[in-house]
């Protein structure tokens, strides 16, 4: 069986918030925002497909399909964690870009000067950038909120 740390997902169009949360937890997640039918199955090759569509029978190369029942993003995340028996040790929070799914890396504070608001640059010390879309991340209220959710998820 594959290591839980290497679980990769493809998430159906209707589950955008769930896709975002999986990226926050550090999982490689394709969000199939405008992909349906055959192409969705292709995008799930070698991945776990998360779907709200009961009709998909032919999995082709997808590893597994999980039907998500809840309408609520946090409960959807709980469903995934529960079905796959994901533990806190399996996640790597804040290691991945929420926007594009690429890994983010720590950068020197000086390199982001002028690229983030002045008050942020003056009050924060730790910055990460996305290796793909170059989005800059710093710790703030959204990170605190995310930490709370991780705590609720694995309490
Ligand atoms: Zn990015």
PDB file of N, CA and C in Angstrom, residues 46-91:
ATOM      1  N   UNK A  46      -4.123   7.769 -11.686  1.00  0.00           N
ATOM      2  CA  UNK A  46      -3.174   7.560 -10.590  1.00  0.00           C
ATOM      3  C   UNK A  46      -3.532   8.318  -9.323  1.00  0.00           C
ATOM      4  N   UNK A  47      -4.707   8.924  -9.302  1.00  0.00           N
ATOM      5  CA  UNK A  47      -5.113   9.742  -8.158  1.00  0.00           C
ATOM      6  C   UNK A  47      -6.402   9.216  -7.537  1.00  0.00           C
ATOM      7  N   UNK A  48      -6.714   9.738  -6.386  1.00  0.00           N
ATOM      8  CA  UNK A  48      -7.984   9.421  -5.742  1.00  0.00           C
ATOM      9  C   UNK A  48      -8.987  10.478  -6.190  1.00  0.00           C
ATOM     10  N   UNK A  49     -10.062  10.037  -6.800  1.00  0.00           N
ATOM     11  CA  UNK A  49     -11.077  10.958  -7.323  1.00  0.00           C
ATOM     12  C   UNK A  49     -12.136  11.227  -6.252  1.00  0.00           C
ATOM     13  N   UNK A  50     -12.305  12.510  -5.950  1.00  0.00           N
ATOM     14  CA  UNK A  50     -13.351  12.900  -4.998  1.00  0.00           C
ATOM     15  C   UNK A  50     -14.498  13.503  -5.784  1.00  0.00           C
ATOM     16  N   UNK A  51     -15.669  12.947  -5.635  1.00  0.00           N
ATOM     17  CA  UNK A  51     -16.773  13.332  -6.505  1.00  0.00           C
ATOM     18  C   UNK A  51     -18.112  13.357  -5.775  1.00  0.00           C
ATOM     19  N   UNK A  52     -19.047  14.122  -6.322  1.00  0.00           N
ATOM     20  CA  UNK A  52     -20.410  14.104  -5.825  1.00  0.00           C
ATOM     21  C   UNK A  52     -21.331  13.469  -6.856  1.00  0.00           C
ATOM     22  N   UNK A  53     -20.729  12.942  -7.920  1.00  0.00           N
ATOM     23  CA  UNK A  53     -21.502  12.340  -9.001  1.00  0.00           C
ATOM     24  C   UNK A  53     -21.548  10.832  -8.802  1.00  0.00           C
ATOM     25  N   UNK A  54     -22.746  10.310  -8.602  1.00  0.00           N
ATOM     26  CA  UNK A  54     -22.851   8.870  -8.358  1.00  0.00           C
ATOM     27  C   UNK A  54     -22.695   8.052  -9.639  1.00  0.00           C
ATOM     28  N   UNK A  55     -22.946   8.707 -10.770  1.00  0.00           N
ATOM     29  CA  UNK A  55     -22.987   7.982 -12.029  1.00  0.00           C
ATOM     30  C   UNK A  55     -21.656   7.469 -12.575  1.00  0.00           C
ATOM     31  N   UNK A  56     -20.530   8.006 -12.048  1.00  0.00           N
ATOM     32  CA  UNK A  56     -19.248   7.597 -12.618  1.00  0.00           C
ATOM     33  C   UNK A  56     -18.933   6.155 -12.219  1.00  0.00           C
ATOM     34  N   UNK A  57     -18.950   5.273 -13.193  1.00  0.00           N
ATOM     35  CA  UNK A  57     -18.691   3.869 -12.873  1.00  0.00           C
ATOM     36  C   UNK A  57     -17.314   3.433 -13.347  1.00  0.00           C
ATOM     37  N   UNK A  58     -16.976   3.890 -14.540  1.00  0.00           N
ATOM     38  CA  UNK A  58     -15.708   3.454 -15.116  1.00  0.00           C
ATOM     39  C   UNK A  58     -14.573   4.311 -14.563  1.00  0.00           C
ATOM     40  N   UNK A  59     -13.798   3.721 -13.686  1.00  0.00           N
ATOM     41  CA  UNK A  59     -12.727   4.481 -13.048  1.00  0.00           C
ATOM     42  C   UNK A  59     -11.470   4.578 -13.892  1.00  0.00           C
ATOM     43  N   UNK A  60     -11.360   3.726 -14.889  1.00  0.00           N
ATOM     44  CA  UNK A  60     -10.135   3.657 -15.692  1.00  0.00           C
ATOM     45  C   UNK A  60      -8.907   3.640 -14.804  1.00  0.00           C
ATOM     46  N   UNK A  61      -8.082   4.677 -14.895  1.00  0.00           N
ATOM     47  CA  UNK A  61      -6.811   4.627 -14.177  1.00  0.00           C
ATOM     48  C   UNK A  61      -6.818   5.304 -12.814  1.00  0.00           C
ATOM     49  N   UNK A  62      -7.964   5.797 -12.388  1.00  0.00           N
ATOM     50  CA  UNK A  62      -8.013   6.403 -11.059  1.00  0.00           C
ATOM     51  C   UNK A  62      -7.778   5.303 -10.020  1.00  0.00           C
ATOM     52  N   UNK A  63      -7.124   5.658  -8.934  1.00  0.00           N
ATOM     53  CA  UNK A  63      -6.803   4.665  -7.909  1.00  0.00           C
ATOM     54  C   UNK A  63      -8.035   4.243  -7.132  1.00  0.00           C
ATOM     55  N   UNK A  64      -8.896   5.211  -6.904  1.00  0.00           N
ATOM     56  CA  UNK A  64     -10.022   4.993  -6.004  1.00  0.00           C
ATOM     57  C   UNK A  64     -10.984   6.143  -6.221  1.00  0.00           C
ATOM     58  N   UNK A  65     -12.260   5.917  -5.901  1.00  0.00           N
ATOM     59  CA  UNK A  65     -13.215   7.000  -5.995  1.00  0.00           C
ATOM     60  C   UNK A  65     -13.935   7.123  -4.662  1.00  0.00           C
ATOM     61  N   UNK A  66     -13.991   8.323  -4.159  1.00  0.00           N
ATOM     62  CA  UNK A  66     -14.706   8.528  -2.906  1.00  0.00           C
ATOM     63  C   UNK A  66     -15.888   9.449  -3.178  1.00  0.00           C
ATOM     64  N   UNK A  67     -17.068   8.984  -2.833  1.00  0.00           N
ATOM     65  CA  UNK A  67     -18.255   9.805  -2.992  1.00  0.00           C
ATOM     66  C   UNK A  67     -18.414  10.684  -1.758  1.00  0.00           C
ATOM     67  N   UNK A  68     -18.481  11.988  -1.985  1.00  0.00           N
ATOM     68  CA  UNK A  68     -18.605  12.947  -0.885  1.00  0.00           C
ATOM     69  C   UNK A  68     -20.084  13.276  -0.681  1.00  0.00           C
ATOM     70  N   UNK A  69     -20.572  13.033   0.523  1.00  0.00           N
ATOM     71  CA  UNK A  69     -22.004  13.186   0.786  1.00  0.00           C
ATOM     72  C   UNK A  69     -22.386  14.575   1.294  1.00  0.00           C
ATOM     73  N   UNK A  70     -21.540  15.160   2.133  1.00  0.00           N
ATOM     74  CA  UNK A  70     -21.910  16.423   2.786  1.00  0.00           C
ATOM     75  C   UNK A  70     -21.869  17.618   1.839  1.00  0.00           C
ATOM     76  N   UNK A  71     -22.642  18.656   2.171  1.00  0.00           N
ATOM     77  CA  UNK A  71     -22.599  19.930   1.439  1.00  0.00           C
ATOM     78  C   UNK A  71     -21.632  20.904   2.083  1.00  0.00           C
ATOM     79  N   UNK A  72     -21.180  20.589   3.265  1.00  0.00           N
ATOM     80  CA  UNK A  72     -20.391  21.518   4.067  1.00  0.00           C
ATOM     81  C   UNK A  72     -18.898  21.208   3.926  1.00  0.00           C
ATOM     82  N   UNK A  73     -18.084  22.219   3.515  1.00  0.00           N
ATOM     83  CA  UNK A  73     -16.666  21.937   3.245  1.00  0.00           C
ATOM     84  C   UNK A  73     -15.911  21.257   4.394  1.00  0.00           C
ATOM     85  N   UNK A  74     -16.162  21.697   5.628  1.00  0.00           N
ATOM     86  CA  UNK A  74     -15.433  21.076   6.732  1.00  0.00           C
ATOM     87  C   UNK A  74     -15.822  19.609   6.917  1.00  0.00           C
ATOM     88  N   UNK A  75     -17.122  19.336   6.770  1.00  0.00           N
ATOM     89  CA  UNK A  75     -17.591  17.944   6.879  1.00  0.00           C
ATOM     90  C   UNK A  75     -17.067  17.093   5.709  1.00  0.00           C
ATOM     91  N   UNK A  76     -16.948  17.731   4.540  1.00  0.00           N
ATOM     92  CA  UNK A  76     -16.387  17.012   3.383  1.00  0.00           C
ATOM     93  C   UNK A  76     -14.942  16.594   3.676  1.00  0.00           C
ATOM     94  N   UNK A  77     -14.212  17.516   4.284  1.00  0.00           N
ATOM     95  CA  UNK A  77     -12.831  17.222   4.652  1.00  0.00           C
ATOM     96  C   UNK A  77     -12.788  16.101   5.696  1.00  0.00           C
ATOM     97  N   UNK A  78     -13.722  16.150   6.637  1.00  0.00           N
ATOM     98  CA  UNK A  78     -13.802  15.077   7.644  1.00  0.00           C
ATOM     99  C   UNK A  78     -14.086  13.722   6.992  1.00  0.00           C
ATOM    100  N   UNK A  79     -14.934  13.731   5.958  1.00  0.00           N
ATOM    101  CA  UNK A  79     -15.238  12.479   5.255  1.00  0.00           C
ATOM    102  C   UNK A  79     -13.974  11.880   4.639  1.00  0.00           C
ATOM    103  N   UNK A  80     -13.183  12.740   3.973  1.00  0.00           N
ATOM    104  CA  UNK A  80     -11.956  12.262   3.314  1.00  0.00           C
ATOM    105  C   UNK A  80     -10.980  11.716   4.358  1.00  0.00           C
ATOM    106  N   UNK A  81     -10.805  12.478   5.432  1.00  0.00           N
ATOM    107  CA  UNK A  81      -9.869  12.081   6.490  1.00  0.00           C
ATOM    108  C   UNK A  81     -10.302  10.749   7.109  1.00  0.00           C
ATOM    109  N   UNK A  82     -11.610  10.596   7.285  1.00  0.00           N
ATOM    110  CA  UNK A  82     -12.136   9.388   7.906  1.00  0.00           C
ATOM    111  C   UNK A  82     -12.036   8.164   6.976  1.00  0.00           C
ATOM    112  N   UNK A  83     -12.476   8.322   5.725  1.00  0.00           N
ATOM    113  CA  UNK A  83     -12.458   7.189   4.781  1.00  0.00           C
ATOM    114  C   UNK A  83     -11.033   6.694   4.539  1.00  0.00           C
ATOM    115  N   UNK A  84     -10.096   7.619   4.426  1.00  0.00           N
ATOM    116  CA  UNK A  84      -8.719   7.230   4.104  1.00  0.00           C
ATOM    117  C   UNK A  84      -7.860   7.060   5.358  1.00  0.00           C
ATOM    118  N   UNK A  85      -8.470   7.267   6.515  1.00  0.00           N
ATOM    119  CA  UNK A  85      -7.767   7.086   7.778  1.00  0.00           C
ATOM    120  C   UNK A  85      -6.484   7.935   7.834  1.00  0.00           C
ATOM    121  N   UNK A  86      -6.634   9.196   7.484  1.00  0.00           N
ATOM    122  CA  UNK A  86      -5.494  10.115   7.478  1.00  0.00           C
ATOM    123  C   UNK A  86      -5.245  10.603   8.904  1.00  0.00           C
ATOM    124  N   UNK A  87      -3.985  10.550   9.314  1.00  0.00           N
ATOM    125  CA  UNK A  87      -3.621  11.003  10.658  1.00  0.00           C
ATOM    126  C   UNK A  87      -2.872  12.325  10.564  1.00  0.00           C
ATOM    127  N   UNK A  88      -2.712  12.965  11.694  1.00  0.00           N
ATOM    128  CA  UNK A  88      -2.035  14.257  11.716  1.00  0.00           C
ATOM    129  C   UNK A  88      -0.605  14.157  11.172  1.00  0.00           C
ATOM    130  N   UNK A  89       0.011  12.976  11.362  1.00  0.00           N
ATOM    131  CA  UNK A  89       1.389  12.774  10.883  1.00  0.00           C
ATOM    132  C   UNK A  89       1.454  12.712   9.358  1.00  0.00           C
ATOM    133  N   UNK A  90       0.321  12.504   8.709  1.00  0.00           N
ATOM    134  CA  UNK A  90       0.302  12.363   7.255  1.00  0.00           C
ATOM    135  C   UNK A  90       0.195  13.694   6.517  1.00  0.00           C
ATOM    136  N   UNK A  91      -0.073  14.757   7.250  1.00  0.00           N
ATOM    137  CA  UNK A  91      -0.276  16.028   6.565  1.00  0.00           C
ATOM    138  C   UNK A  91       0.960  16.925   6.673  1.00  0.00           C
TER     139      UNK A  91
END
